[in-house]
Structure formats: structure tokens, C-alpha cells
Amino acid sequence: MALLEIRNLHLYMRSFEGDAHVLNGIDLTLERGRIHGLVGETGCGKSLTGLSISRLVPSPPARYAAGSIRFDGRDLMEASEAEMRALRGRRIGMIFQDPTTNLNPAFRVGEQMIDVALHAGQVDSGILGLGPDASRAERRAAACRLVVEMLGKVGIRDAAARVDDYPHQFSGGMRQRVLIAMALIGRPDLLIADEPTTALDVTVQAQILRLIRDLVDEFQLGVLLITHNLGVVAQVCSQVSVMYAGSTVEDGPTRAVFRAPRHPYTKALLAALPREGLARGELKGLAGSVPSLLTPPRGCRFAPRCVHAIDTCRERRPIAEEIQAGHTVACLRAAEPVA
Amino acid sequence: MKLLAIESVRKVYRSTARSAEVVALDGVSLMIERGECFGLVGESGSGKSTLSRLILNLEAPSSGRIAYDGRDLTSLGQEEMRRLRARMQIVFQDPYASLNPRMTVHDLVAEPLAIHPEAGYRDRGRRTVRVGELLGTVGLKPEHMWRYPHEFSGGQRQRVCIARALALNPEFLILDEPTSALDVSVQAQILNMLLELQTRLGLTYLFISHDLGVVRYVAHRVALIHNGRIVEEGPVGQVFSAPKSDYARTLISASPELALQALLAP
């Protein structure tokens, strides 16, 4: 059984101008021990997909019209808020782009992490290594030990002393490590990492990505890595899903999707990246712009910008089909010989 | 012919609170030739932005010399510098932050024309005509003139910034991470436009970026800056295929863009 299985997820967002159909049938399967990239450009719905998994999209304005999100066999769309609260910060960990706004500047880093550890300990006392009848002081001491251990795991040197520091005393890369450590306290099975390295320098980014990969190997986590950077996907993800205007258009092993893309959008995205041997001026931009999600195209959402679009494309929404083992494409013309 | 000569420039910031010194630039020397696109790559805190501030003479170097078209910037009076500044312009990373939200695109693009009356646009009507031309140059429509920045996408806003930078017919542009805030497909459009403008208008670029893939695409020569020092410099192909310094090797092996290119390579 897959760790995470999203099927046909449809999400509408109410706005002053009407209902925007922001997720249009998302399909995604994530296995344990894998890093699955979710890529797409601004506004394609990748972050909303991530937030939907931990049910953090406030409803209203959100309205889920259809679909299921199965986490370890259980449909999270049916889960109560209390059940979700027990999962968040425990079996589902999250890290976000900006490590600065996700730490409270007024509290010591250790204190903030101990809170998380105590919360996780309430749900599962095994996390603190204590029995259910441990005293408050025992729980706190155990939480403190756990925090130091986790900070050490993510490569923060002299962790026992750094717990007394405030967030501003850490660099950007170190703060992101703190947030990763915090997310790992609850021993998550699933880590949702939303642009975790976007605010960081290239060399620090490489360290953080390596850290995530090591943790995946050590704990057999499943990671959903949300990013706009195809390069980051190439570096660490074994699987990738490409999103466009609220739909997953292509999905498969990273190497296959990037080397032999079958959806015209994936092709266009890759062609828009500078590559070796390309003469100045030869880069191919993508003409047109993303459709309004208030009045999305009736058929394929990429059809208005697609050079291969035929009349049927404008009428019928393409369903994802497997063209090769594990490689699916949502394009009516995917089965035709490659144009 | 060289347009910009930076010779052993050092910039030290003194913190009054703690009498600590921060050496932002430590003996930087660079030559930028007329008509080339010179790439400058460095991580945050490496001194890239300090260098561009010194080139624009917004700050003076602690020691060393910066000569623009043969004239030492530190020797120029205020009026001379004001005139010289019309010839060098800058485009910043964040098109959301660098356009005043309360000004129309017309006023934003016409502002440099109004500030520099010697450019010959004293008359408001003539300025409007010029704004229309400039918007055409960057691929926007004349009717965009009366809109406000919030009505545009990130890519369009960056086009407005470029139009504004081109208003006074400069010869030298500092492009400080001009596409880092943009999506890939929009980035491609802006990069191609910048390259086309460079050829058509005979511009010289200093292209600052952390994206090695982009730098390899646009730059002729590249310098890597680290902790205020230039650690490597040379033709872009040479630096990327046969880096000499450890830092260059580290940067190249860490670069996601180059990792992707390697994955895509036949």
C-alpha cells in the first residue's frame, strides 16, 4: 500500500469574483522511502495540494468537491479535526520556505521545540521514551533530551548549548535545519517540504537537500518536495509530478519525465531552461499566460498555449493515462507518435 | 575597449556599536569590455551588491579605483556624476519592490526623463511619446501606460523596470538577479529580450546571478566572488568546464541547474 494516495482531488476557492477551480483532479502516489517532487509554476496549486494533505486549507473559502487523500490507507478527507490534529506534527510533518517566519522570534529555539515534543508525547508517549504515567518533570526532561538529539541529527553543532539561543542567532540555513529537526520530532512517516531551500544559497541548499535525503534513508520517510525548481527535483527526487493550472499533467520517474517528457507543458518547461551548448538567443520561452481559474478552459487547461492542440483538446478534459510503467500523462494526444 | 575598470577595490564597513569591521570587498579587480555581458556569481554576503553600489557611485570605495569610460568615479563632482548616471542603469531582482505602487507605468518610465532634463524631454507630451516607444521596446502595449504596477504579472513588471532603465539610452546596465523572482517560462522570455536588446542597442551588461545555468547562457565572461574576493574569472565556458578554484568546484557541484543539465544531456 502506498503511503500517500491522492485521487481526483477537486478544490474550489470562493472569492469575490466567483468560485475558482484551483485543483482540478489531482492524482499523486507517494511511496515510503522516496522523495517525490511536485513542480509547477506560480499559482499552479502545488502548495494547496501540500496544505490539503494536512487539511490546513480553511474551509470556507475552500470547498472540496470530490476526491480522496489516503494516508496509510485512511481517507483524510473524512478525518475529523481532532484526528487531523493528532496527525499533524506527528505522523505528518511540514516544513516551509521561510524559516524565519516559522519560528517565534521571542522564544528560545529549544523552548519552541520542546513544545512540539511535549505535544507529540501526548499523542504517543513512546516518542519521549516514557510510560503513560510519567510525571511532568520527567516528560520535560525527556523532551529536552529529544530536542538536543534531533538538532544533532540535522547537523547543528553543540546542540546542547544552541537550544538556549534565539532564532535570530541562527543563520538562514541553520534555521531551516531547526525546522527540519522540529518536523522530525514526531517521527513522521510523511514529510511535506514546501520550497524548503528556496530562500537559501546554493551551497547551503545542497547541504539541506543532502540532509533530507539522508533522513529519508535513515527513517524511511516519504517526502513530498514542493518546488518550482526543476534542478532541485533533478538533484534529489526519484519521482516527479508536474502541475499546470491545478492539474497534474505528467507523473513518473524523474529521469524518464525529464529525459523523455510526453506532455507538451513539460516539454515547454524544459525547453525554457538554459542548457549547455545553447547559443545566446536560442532559449524557447512559453508564449501566452496561465488561464484564469475563475473561468478555466473547458477541456485541457493547457490547450490555449499548446502547439499540438486539436479541437477535441478544447472540449474534453484529458484523463491521466499510463504510457509506460509508472509514467502517466494527461494529454489526449500522448498516445500519438511524438511530434 | 574597456568600459569599466575596477582596480584593487576594498570596501570596509565600520559598525559604530561594536567597533567591528566588516570587509565587504577585499581587493577586487575586474575589467568589463564594451558590448560584453559580464556575469558575476556569488552567494549572499559575498559582496555582489556592494560592488554594484560602488560602480553606481552610491558609495565610495575605502581604497582602490573605479574608472568608467576612463574617468575615475571618485574624482567626479556631483553634477558630473548625475550626468554619468544617466549612462549606467540598474534593474533589480524584485519587480514587486522596485516599482512605486502609487505611480502609473507612464510616470514610472517617464521619471528618469524628467530627472534628466538634458536628455531633451522637458515637454510632457514628448515624454509620453517616448514612454510609448519604450514600452514597445520591452514588448508591452501602449495602452499599458496608464495602468498601475499591481495590474501586471511579475514578468510584465520586470519589463516595466527594464523600460525605465532604458529610458535615457544608457550604455551600461547592471542586471541584479533580473529573473530570479520569475517563473521558468517567463524567465526565458525576459532573458531572450535582454539579449536581443543588448545586440540591438549595443549595451554592456553586468549580469549578477546565483543561477549558473542562466549565467552560462547569457554571459561571455564570468567572475565568481566569495567573501569579498574574486576567486575565479574567465570565459564562461572555461570556468564552467574546467574550474580552477575549490570554491568554483563546490559551487558547480552544488548547482541544481547544472545537475538538471547533466540529467538532460544526451
XYZ file of C-alpha atoms in Angstrom:
605
model
C 0.000 0.000 0.000
C 1.308 3.437 -0.894
C 1.991 5.829 1.960
C 0.006 8.589 0.324
C -2.535 8.325 -2.435
C -4.368 11.365 -3.762
C -7.114 10.586 -6.236
C -9.102 13.000 -8.349
C -8.897 15.871 -5.857
C -11.020 18.878 -6.804
C -10.843 22.076 -4.819
C -12.765 25.295 -5.324
C -11.859 28.571 -3.643
C -14.550 31.117 -3.087
C -13.519 34.657 -3.960
C -15.262 37.962 -4.581
C -15.161 37.294 -8.282
C -16.618 33.806 -8.039
C -15.508 30.260 -7.412
C -12.022 29.478 -8.658
C -11.446 25.855 -9.567
C -7.913 25.700 -8.187
C -7.315 21.958 -8.013
C -8.672 20.119 -10.995
C -8.358 16.401 -10.376
C -5.014 15.897 -8.671
C -3.618 12.351 -8.770
C -0.495 11.521 -6.851
C 1.032 8.414 -5.295
C 3.908 8.601 -2.836
C 5.809 5.589 -1.552
C 7.732 5.279 1.684
C 11.455 5.966 1.420
C 11.002 8.140 -1.657
C 11.350 11.831 -2.357
C 8.574 12.832 -4.706
C 8.898 16.205 -6.415
C 5.828 18.322 -7.090
C 6.792 21.020 -9.586
C 4.994 23.769 -11.382
C 4.958 27.499 -11.803
C 3.443 30.131 -9.528
C -0.238 29.575 -8.851
C -0.452 26.055 -10.267
C -1.755 24.689 -6.961
C 1.284 22.805 -5.713
C 1.247 24.423 -2.280
C -2.515 23.971 -1.967
C -2.027 20.289 -2.712
C 0.516 20.105 0.118
C -1.723 22.016 2.516
C -4.700 19.864 1.559
C -2.862 16.744 2.730
C -2.566 18.137 6.235
C -6.043 19.689 5.869
C -4.748 23.174 6.524
C -6.786 24.963 3.868
C -9.547 26.805 5.731
C -12.993 25.861 4.580
C -14.681 28.199 3.687
C -13.332 29.712 1.430
C -12.147 26.276 0.332
C -14.616 23.672 -0.869
C -13.529 20.173 -1.750
C -15.861 18.987 -4.492
C -14.503 15.496 -4.977
C -11.570 13.234 -4.374
C -9.739 11.346 -1.680
C -6.434 11.683 0.118
C -5.461 8.291 1.512
C -2.676 8.413 4.065
C -1.612 4.948 5.128
C -4.966 3.656 3.935
C -7.064 6.205 5.794
C -9.004 8.878 3.900
C -8.002 12.241 5.345
C -10.930 13.929 3.624
C -13.175 12.039 6.067
C -10.985 12.667 9.127
C -12.223 14.922 11.933
C -10.275 17.972 13.058
C -9.268 16.123 16.254
C -7.892 13.232 14.218
C -6.010 15.651 11.977
C -4.544 17.429 14.972
C -3.179 14.129 16.192
C -1.564 13.538 12.809
C -0.067 16.965 12.205
C 3.333 17.400 13.772
C 3.279 13.689 14.452
C 2.883 11.359 11.513
C 2.708 14.217 9.019
C 5.476 16.778 9.337
C 5.700 20.004 7.371
C 8.448 22.473 6.544
C 8.024 25.686 4.624
C 10.026 28.090 2.552
C 10.809 30.809 5.017
C 12.464 29.501 8.172
C 12.358 32.965 9.728
C 8.603 33.442 9.847
C 8.068 29.906 11.089
C 9.987 30.407 14.287
C 8.773 32.713 17.013
C 11.464 35.352 17.479
C 10.546 35.889 21.144
C 11.198 32.361 22.352
C 14.359 30.314 22.585
C 14.667 27.704 19.855
C 14.841 24.860 22.379
C 11.674 26.048 24.101
C 9.731 26.050 20.827
C 10.939 22.583 20.016
C 10.163 21.227 23.474
C 6.555 22.348 22.998
C 6.390 20.272 19.843
C 7.987 17.293 21.582
C 5.555 17.508 24.515
C 2.624 17.718 22.140
C 3.874 14.711 20.187
C 4.429 12.926 23.506
C 0.798 13.472 24.462
C -0.343 11.670 21.343
C 2.267 8.925 21.588
C 4.186 8.701 24.851
C 6.668 6.356 23.181
C 8.190 9.333 21.406
C 9.601 10.601 24.665
C 10.606 7.077 25.643
C 8.386 7.197 28.720
C 5.419 5.289 30.016
C 1.951 6.907 30.097
C 2.223 7.689 33.833
C 5.463 9.698 33.697
C 5.487 12.919 35.704
C 5.555 16.355 34.166
C 9.176 16.930 35.085
C 10.170 13.587 33.592
C 8.331 14.415 30.386
C 10.006 17.772 30.135
C 13.465 16.371 30.720
C 12.850 13.686 28.114
C 11.553 16.280 25.636
C 14.664 18.336 26.194
C 16.916 15.340 25.539
C 14.975 14.524 22.390
C 15.297 18.075 21.101
C 19.062 18.078 21.555
C 19.272 14.706 19.851
C 17.229 15.893 16.861
C 19.239 19.087 16.491
C 22.382 16.976 16.454
C 20.853 14.763 13.770
C 20.308 17.686 11.434
C 23.897 18.776 11.828
C 23.716 21.568 14.370
C 26.963 21.528 16.242
C 26.998 21.883 20.024
C 23.229 21.391 20.083
C 23.017 21.226 23.887
C 24.196 24.847 24.076
C 22.349 26.118 20.996
C 18.909 25.242 22.420
C 19.169 28.350 24.583
C 19.702 30.606 21.556
C 17.005 32.689 19.922
C 16.115 32.243 16.222
C 17.993 35.403 15.189
C 21.215 33.840 16.436
C 20.976 31.198 13.721
C 21.754 31.699 10.039
C 19.097 31.001 7.393
C 20.416 27.527 6.661
C 20.647 26.701 10.366
C 17.078 27.896 10.956
C 15.865 25.608 8.202
C 17.728 22.769 9.926
C 15.949 23.679 13.160
C 12.581 23.444 11.386
C 13.501 20.114 9.852
C 14.523 18.845 13.305
C 11.212 20.132 14.652
C 9.280 18.331 11.935
C 11.162 15.111 12.678
C 10.449 15.090 16.410
C 7.106 13.381 15.932
C 8.815 10.647 13.847
C 6.690 11.437 10.815
C 6.007 8.927 8.096
C 5.332 11.726 5.666
C 7.222 14.995 5.373
C 5.716 17.757 3.255
C 8.500 20.149 2.332
C 7.164 23.266 0.596
C 10.045 25.072 -1.138
C 12.355 24.213 1.765
C 15.504 25.593 0.152
C 14.237 28.448 -1.991
C 15.402 31.148 0.414
C 18.849 29.624 0.796
C 22.147 29.952 -1.005
C 23.151 27.287 -3.488
C 25.760 25.591 -1.307
C 23.508 25.660 1.773
C 20.647 24.370 -0.351
C 22.801 21.421 -1.385
C 23.527 20.649 2.286
C 19.853 20.775 3.263
C 18.849 18.570 0.337
C 21.557 16.071 1.251
C 20.279 16.130 4.823
C 16.721 15.405 3.702
C 17.962 12.544 1.557
C 19.969 11.047 4.436
C 16.951 11.290 6.732
C 14.802 9.539 4.154
C 17.305 6.688 4.056
C 17.548 6.539 7.827
C 13.862 6.783 8.746
C 12.182 5.537 5.555
C 10.151 8.728 5.366
C 8.126 9.597 2.347
C 8.833 13.193 1.324
C 6.662 15.359 -0.872
C 9.049 18.061 -2.077
C 7.149 21.033 -3.460
C 9.326 23.283 -5.582
C 9.383 25.464 -8.663
C 12.987 24.497 -9.316
C 13.359 21.612 -11.753
C 17.043 21.472 -10.856
C 16.254 20.634 -7.234
C 14.000 17.836 -8.459
C 16.828 16.538 -10.628
C 19.140 16.561 -7.609
C 17.067 14.625 -5.079
C 13.722 13.340 -6.332
C 13.236 9.851 -7.669
C 9.668 10.631 -8.759
C 8.129 13.819 -10.055
C 4.668 15.206 -10.730
C 4.362 18.224 -12.980
C 1.422 20.537 -12.323
C -0.181 23.104 -14.557
C -3.122 25.344 -13.627
C -4.449 22.982 -10.957
C -3.909 19.672 -12.748
C -1.157 17.087 -12.603
C -0.192 16.816 -16.252
C 2.659 14.345 -16.082
C 3.946 11.999 -13.437
C 6.682 9.401 -13.292
C 10.306 8.588 -12.524
C 12.291 11.852 -12.651
C 14.728 10.574 -15.222
C 12.016 9.371 -17.586
C 9.893 12.514 -17.233
C 12.815 14.883 -17.743
C 14.629 12.998 -20.458
C 11.578 11.931 -22.411
C 8.749 14.304 -21.456
C 5.450 13.463 -23.132
C 3.192 16.304 -22.069
C 3.594 19.471 -24.170
C 3.752 21.586 -20.994
C 6.590 19.534 -19.508
C 8.374 19.799 -22.837
C 7.896 23.562 -22.937
C 9.052 23.944 -19.343
C 12.254 22.030 -20.009
C 12.849 23.889 -23.270
C 12.608 27.177 -21.363
C 15.641 26.266 -19.255
C 19.072 27.306 -20.424
C 21.172 24.273 -21.227
C 24.700 23.546 -22.271
C 25.566 24.269 -25.845
C 22.634 26.588 -26.357
C 23.645 29.701 -28.289
C 22.571 33.092 -26.927
C 19.029 33.885 -28.027
C 18.082 30.277 -28.713
C 16.143 29.754 -25.495
C 12.472 28.989 -26.054
C 10.044 30.919 -23.932
C 6.485 29.748 -23.491
C 4.029 32.031 -25.244
C 0.788 33.096 -23.603
C -0.093 33.051 -19.948
C -1.728 30.841 -17.352
C -5.553 30.753 -17.682
C -7.792 32.358 -15.092
C -9.029 29.681 -12.711
C -12.334 31.531 -12.341
C -13.139 30.694 -15.953
C -10.751 27.871 -16.831
C -10.738 26.384 -20.322
C -13.372 23.678 -20.660
C -11.107 20.945 -21.986
C -7.395 20.678 -21.375
C -6.213 23.680 -19.383
C -3.019 23.870 -21.397
C -4.780 23.780 -24.772
C -4.811 27.585 -25.341
C -0.981 27.622 -25.198
C -0.353 24.238 -26.745
C 1.074 23.982 -30.252
C -0.329 20.473 -30.647
C -3.882 21.250 -29.513
C -6.726 19.998 -31.683
C -10.457 20.683 -31.342
C -11.047 17.719 -29.026
C -8.435 19.137 -26.619
C -10.587 22.231 -26.140
C -13.690 20.130 -25.472
C -12.604 17.245 -23.303
C -10.537 17.170 -20.138
C -7.704 14.689 -20.618
C -7.511 11.809 -18.141
C -4.093 10.672 -16.971
C -3.014 7.523 -18.750
C -0.053 5.313 -18.168
C 2.160 5.370 -21.241
C 4.977 3.398 -19.674
C 5.366 1.602 -16.369
C 4.856 4.304 -13.720
C 4.877 7.179 -16.222
C 1.484 8.803 -16.695
C 0.488 11.699 -18.912
C -2.759 13.658 -19.023
C -2.847 14.542 -22.695
C -5.329 13.391 -25.307
C -2.573 13.160 -27.860
C 0.004 11.423 -25.647
C -0.533 8.095 -27.389
C 0.230 9.552 -30.799
C 3.737 9.415 -32.207
C 5.890 12.106 -30.626
C 5.554 15.343 -32.541
C 37.681 48.543 -25.452
C 37.077 48.601 -21.789
C 34.098 50.403 -20.350
C 34.589 49.720 -16.697
C 37.848 49.194 -14.850
C 37.745 48.170 -11.216
C 41.190 48.181 -9.652
C 42.015 46.662 -6.247
C 38.817 47.920 -4.703
C 38.354 47.433 -0.999
C 35.266 48.357 0.950
C 35.149 48.240 4.702
C 32.048 48.957 6.734
C 32.562 50.043 10.296
C 29.978 49.246 12.870
C 29.862 52.055 15.404
C 28.213 49.950 18.066
C 30.918 47.355 18.338
C 33.901 48.948 16.591
C 33.905 45.802 14.465
C 34.956 45.962 10.834
C 33.239 44.165 8.021
C 35.350 43.775 4.921
C 32.722 43.619 2.174
C 35.181 43.774 -0.717
C 38.798 42.834 -0.408
C 40.976 43.809 -3.344
C 38.556 43.286 -6.215
C 39.818 43.937 -9.738
C 37.653 43.482 -12.823
C 37.550 44.794 -16.368
C 34.350 44.940 -18.325
C 34.640 45.363 -22.061
C 32.242 47.431 -24.084
C 29.463 45.310 -25.588
C 30.009 42.225 -23.466
C 27.815 40.531 -20.925
C 29.877 40.005 -17.819
C 28.480 37.504 -15.326
C 29.046 37.921 -11.598
C 28.196 34.939 -9.429
C 28.233 34.847 -5.670
C 26.187 33.792 -2.670
C 24.527 36.138 -0.199
C 27.039 38.233 1.679
C 29.730 37.706 -0.928
C 29.880 41.384 -1.860
C 27.990 41.393 -5.175
C 25.581 44.124 -4.178
C 28.290 46.220 -2.543
C 30.177 46.075 -5.820
C 27.188 47.276 -7.815
C 26.637 50.129 -5.347
C 30.244 51.191 -5.784
C 30.002 51.039 -9.575
C 26.958 53.309 -9.459
C 28.956 55.532 -7.103
C 26.231 55.372 -4.486
C 29.058 54.668 -2.095
C 32.788 55.281 -2.342
C 35.359 52.501 -2.051
C 37.584 52.546 1.047
C 40.544 52.192 -1.277
C 41.176 51.347 -4.899
C 39.805 52.905 -8.033
C 36.779 52.509 -10.269
C 37.011 54.066 -13.710
C 34.037 54.308 -16.017
C 34.941 55.002 -19.610
C 38.359 56.149 -18.474
C 37.132 58.546 -15.770
C 37.755 57.913 -12.114
C 34.374 57.969 -10.357
C 35.771 59.363 -7.106
C 37.136 62.416 -8.906
C 33.752 63.436 -10.321
C 31.696 66.272 -8.927
C 28.025 65.839 -8.116
C 26.765 67.317 -11.376
C 29.181 65.275 -13.485
C 28.147 62.148 -11.636
C 24.475 62.901 -12.196
C 25.094 63.106 -15.925
C 27.189 59.972 -15.911
C 24.482 58.078 -14.041
C 22.170 58.516 -16.992
C 24.575 56.283 -18.906
C 24.527 53.487 -16.343
C 21.312 51.956 -15.068
C 20.287 49.091 -12.847
C 17.486 46.522 -12.880
C 16.800 44.824 -9.566
C 15.649 41.350 -8.650
C 12.232 42.050 -7.251
C 9.913 43.845 -9.673
C 7.283 43.963 -6.917
C 9.515 46.027 -4.643
C 11.204 48.257 -7.188
C 8.141 49.951 -8.670
C 6.210 52.550 -6.675
C 2.686 51.115 -6.421
C 1.119 54.588 -6.474
C 2.607 55.622 -9.797
C 1.296 54.665 -13.223
C 3.562 52.847 -15.631
C 3.735 56.086 -17.621
C 5.035 58.041 -14.658
C 7.435 55.291 -13.644
C 9.022 55.084 -17.070
C 8.965 58.867 -17.613
C 10.553 59.655 -14.254
C 14.178 59.307 -15.423
C 13.347 61.577 -18.381
C 12.031 64.218 -16.011
C 15.017 63.930 -13.677
C 17.464 64.383 -16.536
C 16.205 67.425 -18.463
C 19.371 67.446 -20.601
C 18.046 64.273 -22.275
C 15.679 66.557 -24.167
C 12.327 65.505 -22.774
C 11.306 68.638 -20.898
C 7.957 68.569 -22.578
C 5.431 66.160 -21.034
C 3.901 65.304 -24.408
C 7.272 64.256 -25.769
C 7.875 62.165 -22.685
C 4.602 60.324 -23.263
C 5.614 59.553 -26.841
C 8.960 58.257 -25.596
C 7.247 56.094 -22.938
C 5.117 54.564 -25.684
C 8.251 53.727 -27.682
C 9.964 52.239 -24.660
C 7.005 50.042 -23.794
C 7.099 48.750 -27.350
C 10.818 48.023 -26.983
C 10.165 45.763 -23.999
C 7.161 44.050 -25.528
C 4.352 45.894 -23.725
C 1.465 47.695 -25.362
C 0.918 51.482 -25.399
C -2.377 51.074 -23.519
C -0.448 49.584 -20.565
C 0.867 53.086 -19.942
C -1.983 54.226 -17.720
C -2.121 51.183 -15.513
C -0.587 50.617 -12.114
C 2.069 48.007 -11.219
C -0.402 45.756 -9.361
C -2.264 45.162 -12.635
C 0.728 43.347 -14.091
C 2.297 39.928 -13.695
C 5.850 39.589 -12.402
C 7.280 39.241 -15.893
C 5.426 42.316 -17.147
C 6.598 44.308 -14.139
C 10.165 43.347 -14.865
C 9.581 44.592 -18.417
C 8.464 47.923 -16.961
C 11.655 48.067 -14.870
C 13.712 47.405 -17.984
C 11.841 50.086 -19.957
C 12.559 52.532 -17.139
C 16.228 51.563 -17.146
C 16.404 52.089 -20.915
C 14.632 55.479 -20.880
C 17.808 57.553 -21.041
C 19.549 55.428 -23.681
C 22.155 54.088 -21.300
C 25.170 52.127 -22.499
C 25.688 50.055 -19.377
C 23.143 48.033 -17.388
C 23.650 46.310 -14.086
C 21.190 43.426 -14.038
C 20.990 42.318 -10.415
C 19.292 38.883 -10.441
C 16.760 40.161 -13.007
C 14.948 36.840 -13.425
C 15.375 35.199 -10.020
C 11.849 36.081 -8.916
C 10.258 34.857 -12.132
C 8.892 31.525 -13.305
C 10.957 29.500 -15.738
C 8.820 30.178 -18.789
C 8.754 33.913 -18.076
C 12.467 33.913 -17.303
C 13.151 32.571 -20.789
C 11.169 35.429 -22.357
C 12.967 38.085 -20.311
C 16.427 36.591 -20.923
C 15.866 36.455 -24.655
C 14.591 40.017 -24.645
C 17.644 41.210 -22.690
C 19.977 39.504 -25.145
C 18.136 40.924 -28.116
C 18.222 44.422 -26.582
C 21.922 44.075 -25.918
C 22.645 43.415 -29.579
C 20.195 45.963 -30.922
C 21.158 48.816 -28.602
C 24.841 47.919 -28.224
C 24.568 47.608 -24.443
C 27.120 46.362 -21.950
C 25.785 44.188 -19.139
C 26.969 43.294 -15.690
C 24.745 40.285 -15.027
C 24.581 39.294 -11.363
C 23.041 35.905 -10.632
C 23.312 32.817 -8.496
C 21.861 30.619 -11.233
C 24.823 29.085 -13.017
C 22.640 27.779 -15.837
C 21.411 31.290 -16.616
C 24.890 32.784 -16.362
C 26.304 30.179 -18.699
C 23.582 31.062 -21.190
C 23.882 34.853 -21.163
C 27.433 35.745 -20.140
C 30.588 35.925 -22.222
C 32.895 36.088 -19.247
C 32.186 35.327 -15.622
C 33.700 36.093 -12.229
C 32.967 34.188 -9.035
C 33.011 36.256 -5.886
C 33.330 34.762 -2.420
C 33.851 36.589 0.873
C 34.627 39.824 -0.933
C 37.276 38.386 -3.211
C 37.191 37.322 -6.828
C 38.129 33.659 -6.628
C 37.903 32.861 -10.309
C 37.426 34.726 -13.543
C 37.441 33.810 -17.198
C 35.434 32.979 -20.308
C 32.216 31.340 -19.224
C 32.814 28.017 -20.990
C 36.249 27.678 -19.465
C 35.224 28.470 -15.891
C 32.321 26.028 -16.026
C 34.048 23.144 -17.757
C 37.447 23.440 -16.106
C 37.143 25.362 -12.831
C 40.455 26.071 -11.164
C 39.447 27.107 -7.654
C 37.937 24.892 -4.971
C 35.101 27.332 -4.491
C 34.160 27.182 -8.168
C 34.127 23.400 -7.998
C 31.947 23.462 -4.875
C 29.521 25.893 -6.461
C 29.295 23.945 -9.701
C 28.723 20.627 -7.958
C 26.022 22.194 -5.742
C 24.164 23.895 -8.588
C 20.703 22.405 -9.209
C 20.589 23.975 -12.666
C 23.763 22.235 -13.742
C 22.571 18.971 -12.160
C 19.468 19.209 -14.309
C 21.511 19.957 -17.412
C 23.618 16.890 -16.701
C 20.472 14.782 -16.363
C 19.134 16.115 -19.655
C 22.396 15.744 -21.543
C 22.216 13.100 -24.280
